[in-house]
mmCIF file of C-alpha atoms in Angstrom:
data_model
loop_
_atom_site.group_PDB
_atom_site.id
_atom_site.type_symbol
_atom_site.label_atom_id
_atom_site.label_comp_id
_atom_site.label_asym_id
_atom_site.label_seq_id
_atom_site.Cartn_x
_atom_site.Cartn_y
_atom_site.Cartn_z
ATOM 1 C CA MET A 1 27.206 -7.403 -22.085
ATOM 2 C CA ASP A 2 26.179 -5.005 -24.854
ATOM 3 C CA ASN A 3 24.155 -1.805 -24.522
ATOM 4 C CA ASP A 4 20.841 -3.468 -25.448
ATOM 5 C CA ASP A 5 21.167 -5.937 -22.570
ATOM 6 C CA ALA A 6 22.069 -3.127 -20.177
ATOM 7 C CA ARG A 7 19.065 -1.058 -21.313
ATOM 8 C CA ARG A 8 16.690 -4.012 -20.948
ATOM 9 C CA ARG A 9 18.029 -4.776 -17.491
ATOM 10 C CA TRP A 10 17.665 -1.132 -16.400
ATOM 11 C CA ARG A 11 14.111 -0.985 -17.787
ATOM 12 C CA GLY A 12 13.303 -4.002 -15.653
ATOM 13 C CA GLY A 13 14.640 -2.159 -12.602
ATOM 14 C CA GLU A 14 12.605 0.919 -13.496
ATOM 15 C CA ALA A 15 9.468 -1.201 -13.840
ATOM 16 C CA ALA A 16 10.069 -2.835 -10.437
ATOM 17 C CA LEU A 17 10.639 0.524 -8.758
ATOM 18 C CA GLY A 18 7.545 1.961 -10.449
ATOM 19 C CA GLY A 19 5.476 -0.996 -9.290
ATOM 20 C CA LEU A 20 6.657 -0.568 -5.693
ATOM 21 C CA LEU A 21 5.828 3.149 -5.758
ATOM 22 C CA LEU A 22 2.397 2.387 -7.188
ATOM 23 C CA LEU A 23 1.765 -0.190 -4.464
ATOM 24 C CA LEU A 24 2.851 2.282 -1.784
ATOM 25 C CA GLY A 25 0.509 4.919 -3.241
ATOM 26 C CA LEU A 26 -2.398 2.469 -3.226
ATOM 27 C CA VAL A 27 -1.772 1.609 0.421
ATOM 28 C CA VAL A 28 -1.782 5.292 1.382
ATOM 29 C CA LEU A 29 -4.912 5.971 -0.715
ATOM 30 C CA LEU A 30 -6.731 2.999 0.816
ATOM 31 C CA GLY A 31 -5.765 4.155 4.300
ATOM 32 C CA GLN A 32 -7.184 7.618 3.631
ATOM 33 C CA ALA A 33 -10.347 6.256 2.015
ATOM 34 C CA LEU A 34 -11.057 3.992 4.981
ATOM 35 C CA ASP A 35 -9.998 6.685 7.477
ATOM 36 C CA LEU A 36 -7.257 4.479 8.896
ATOM 37 C CA GLU A 37 -4.172 5.895 10.528
ATOM 38 C CA VAL A 38 -1.796 4.010 8.266
ATOM 39 C CA GLY A 39 1.199 5.979 9.533
ATOM 40 C CA ARG A 40 0.545 5.009 13.145
ATOM 41 C CA ILE A 41 -0.182 1.343 12.491
ATOM 42 C CA ALA A 42 1.824 0.373 9.430
ATOM 43 C CA TRP A 43 4.718 2.840 9.454
ATOM 44 C CA PRO A 44 7.294 0.018 9.198
ATOM 45 C CA VAL A 45 5.977 -0.547 5.658
ATOM 46 C CA PHE A 46 7.677 2.757 4.793
ATOM 47 C CA VAL A 47 10.979 1.078 5.681
ATOM 48 C CA ILE A 48 10.205 -2.328 4.140
ATOM 49 C CA VAL A 49 9.139 -1.007 0.712
ATOM 50 C CA PRO A 50 12.339 0.983 0.030
ATOM 51 C CA GLY A 51 14.330 -2.013 1.268
ATOM 52 C CA LEU A 52 12.559 -4.280 -1.198
ATOM 53 C CA GLY A 53 13.173 -1.685 -3.888
ATOM 54 C CA LEU A 54 16.909 -1.685 -3.162
ATOM 55 C CA LEU A 55 16.886 -5.464 -3.121
ATOM 56 C CA GLY A 56 15.137 -5.566 -6.488
ATOM 57 C CA LEU A 57 17.535 -3.041 -7.984
ATOM 58 C CA GLY A 58 20.434 -5.072 -6.636
ATOM 59 C CA LEU A 59 19.140 -8.209 -8.291
ATOM 60 C CA ALA A 60 18.680 -6.324 -11.572
ATOM 61 C CA ALA A 61 22.026 -4.464 -11.543
ATOM 62 C CA ALA A 62 25.159 -6.146 -12.787
ATOM 63 C CA GLY A 63 28.516 -6.542 -11.084
ATOM 64 C CA ARG A 64 29.629 -5.414 -7.678
ATOM 65 C CA LEU A 65 27.041 -2.614 -7.579
ATOM 66 C CA GLY A 66 24.256 -5.183 -7.699
ATOM 67 C CA GLU A 67 25.822 -7.169 -4.873
ATOM 68 C CA VAL A 68 26.096 -4.067 -2.680
ATOM 69 C CA LEU A 69 22.549 -2.889 -3.454
ATOM 70 C CA ALA A 70 21.119 -6.340 -2.707
ATOM 71 C CA THR A 71 23.016 -6.531 0.590
ATOM 72 C CA VAL A 72 21.893 -3.049 1.670
ATOM 73 C CA GLY A 73 18.351 -3.848 0.527
ATOM 74 C CA GLY A 74 18.353 -6.971 2.688
ATOM 75 C CA VAL A 75 19.466 -4.963 5.724
ATOM 76 C CA VAL A 76 16.864 -2.210 5.206
ATOM 77 C CA THR A 77 14.077 -4.736 4.580
ATOM 78 C CA MET A 78 14.980 -6.714 7.694
ATOM 79 C CA ALA A 79 15.074 -3.490 9.731
ATOM 80 C CA GLY A 80 11.516 -2.793 8.608
ATOM 81 C CA VAL A 81 10.389 -6.309 9.490
ATOM 82 C CA VAL A 82 11.947 -6.083 12.969
ATOM 83 C CA LEU A 83 10.387 -2.647 13.482
ATOM 84 C CA GLY A 84 7.026 -4.066 12.401
ATOM 85 C CA VAL A 85 7.210 -6.855 14.954
ATOM 86 C CA GLN A 86 8.349 -4.448 17.651
ATOM 87 C CA ASN A 87 5.585 -1.994 16.782
ATOM 88 C CA ALA A 88 2.948 -4.746 16.914
ATOM 89 C CA THR A 89 4.177 -6.099 20.244
ATOM 90 C CA ASP A 90 5.368 -2.789 21.763
ATOM 91 C CA ARG A 91 8.664 -4.468 22.671
ATOM 92 C CA PHE A 92 11.254 -2.009 21.372
ATOM 93 C CA GLU A 93 13.733 -3.087 24.042
ATOM 94 C CA THR A 94 14.463 -6.141 21.903
ATOM 95 C CA TRP A 95 16.905 -3.954 19.927
ATOM 96 C CA ALA A 96 19.434 -5.159 22.511
ATOM 97 C CA TYR A 97 19.692 -8.387 20.490
ATOM 98 C CA ALA A 98 17.507 -7.870 17.381
ATOM 99 C CA TRP A 99 20.363 -5.990 15.707
ATOM 100 C CA THR A 100 21.789 -9.405 14.818
ATOM 101 C CA LEU A 101 18.718 -10.027 12.665
ATOM 102 C CA VAL A 102 19.018 -6.674 10.941
ATOM 103 C CA LEU A 103 22.742 -6.599 10.266
ATOM 104 C CA LEU A 104 23.690 -10.229 9.882
ATOM 105 C CA VAL A 105 20.525 -11.990 8.727
ATOM 106 C CA GLY A 106 19.499 -9.054 6.521
ATOM 107 C CA ALA A 107 22.898 -8.791 4.843
ATOM 108 C CA GLY A 108 23.135 -12.563 4.543
ATOM 109 C CA THR A 109 19.732 -12.773 2.900
ATOM 110 C CA GLY A 110 20.667 -10.111 0.358
ATOM 111 C CA ARG A 111 23.955 -11.846 -0.485
ATOM 112 C CA TRP A 112 22.262 -15.241 -0.666
ATOM 113 C CA LEU A 113 19.540 -13.979 -3.029
ATOM 114 C CA VAL A 114 21.982 -12.296 -5.402
ATOM 115 C CA GLY A 115 24.111 -15.438 -5.369
ATOM 116 C CA VAL A 116 21.156 -17.666 -6.205
ATOM 117 C CA VAL A 117 19.853 -15.366 -8.949
ATOM 118 C CA ARG A 118 23.271 -15.032 -10.591
ATOM 119 C CA GLY A 119 24.287 -18.647 -10.110
ATOM 120 C CA ARG A 120 27.201 -17.634 -7.894
ATOM 121 C CA GLY A 121 27.653 -20.381 -5.334
ATOM 122 C CA ASP A 122 30.294 -18.409 -3.437
ATOM 123 C CA LEU A 123 27.910 -15.509 -2.769
ATOM 124 C CA ALA A 124 25.028 -17.824 -1.900
ATOM 125 C CA ALA A 125 27.195 -19.794 0.520
ATOM 126 C CA SER A 126 28.661 -16.720 2.230
ATOM 127 C CA GLY A 127 25.169 -15.218 2.551
ATOM 128 C CA ALA A 128 23.818 -18.429 4.050
ATOM 129 C CA TRP A 129 26.655 -18.590 6.583
ATOM 130 C CA LEU A 130 26.196 -14.918 7.497
ATOM 131 C CA GLY A 131 22.451 -15.400 7.972
ATOM 132 C CA ALA A 132 22.952 -18.556 10.035
ATOM 133 C CA GLY A 133 25.474 -16.760 12.228
ATOM 134 C CA GLY A 134 22.981 -13.949 12.752
ATOM 135 C CA LEU A 135 20.252 -16.388 13.781
ATOM 136 C CA VAL A 136 22.595 -18.108 16.226
ATOM 137 C CA GLY A 137 23.614 -14.721 17.631
ATOM 138 C CA PHE A 138 19.976 -13.722 17.992
ATOM 139 C CA LEU A 139 19.097 -16.921 19.865
ATOM 140 C CA VAL A 140 22.143 -16.697 22.144
ATOM 141 C CA LEU A 141 21.599 -13.043 23.012
ATOM 142 C CA ALA A 142 17.840 -13.374 23.443
#
């Protein structure tokens, strides 16, 4: 890969991160304009958005760094989703078994996505197996 490809790829990552920050700012502005307590109701969004940002950067970055960023982004995003469900249902005790969704399904999703995007069947397969194992663990422990 030459420098022009690397610059284009990084600019794509910058654009994705900028778009996510803009979206987050619009959500906060809308919440203030409508006098909603966005922090009390939708605080898991503040975990999901950075997770999606890491996931996007991981898909844009090359090599092992991209794989790691996508995996971490999957975990952080899934943590935000689980927190959102727990916040909506007021069932935070589900952490006793929901950790399988965060760690295993989240990491598996990140690995699977980076494998699919890069055409790497080995990463996609290992991510799918990790995610399936996490779902089985979640169902067994629940």
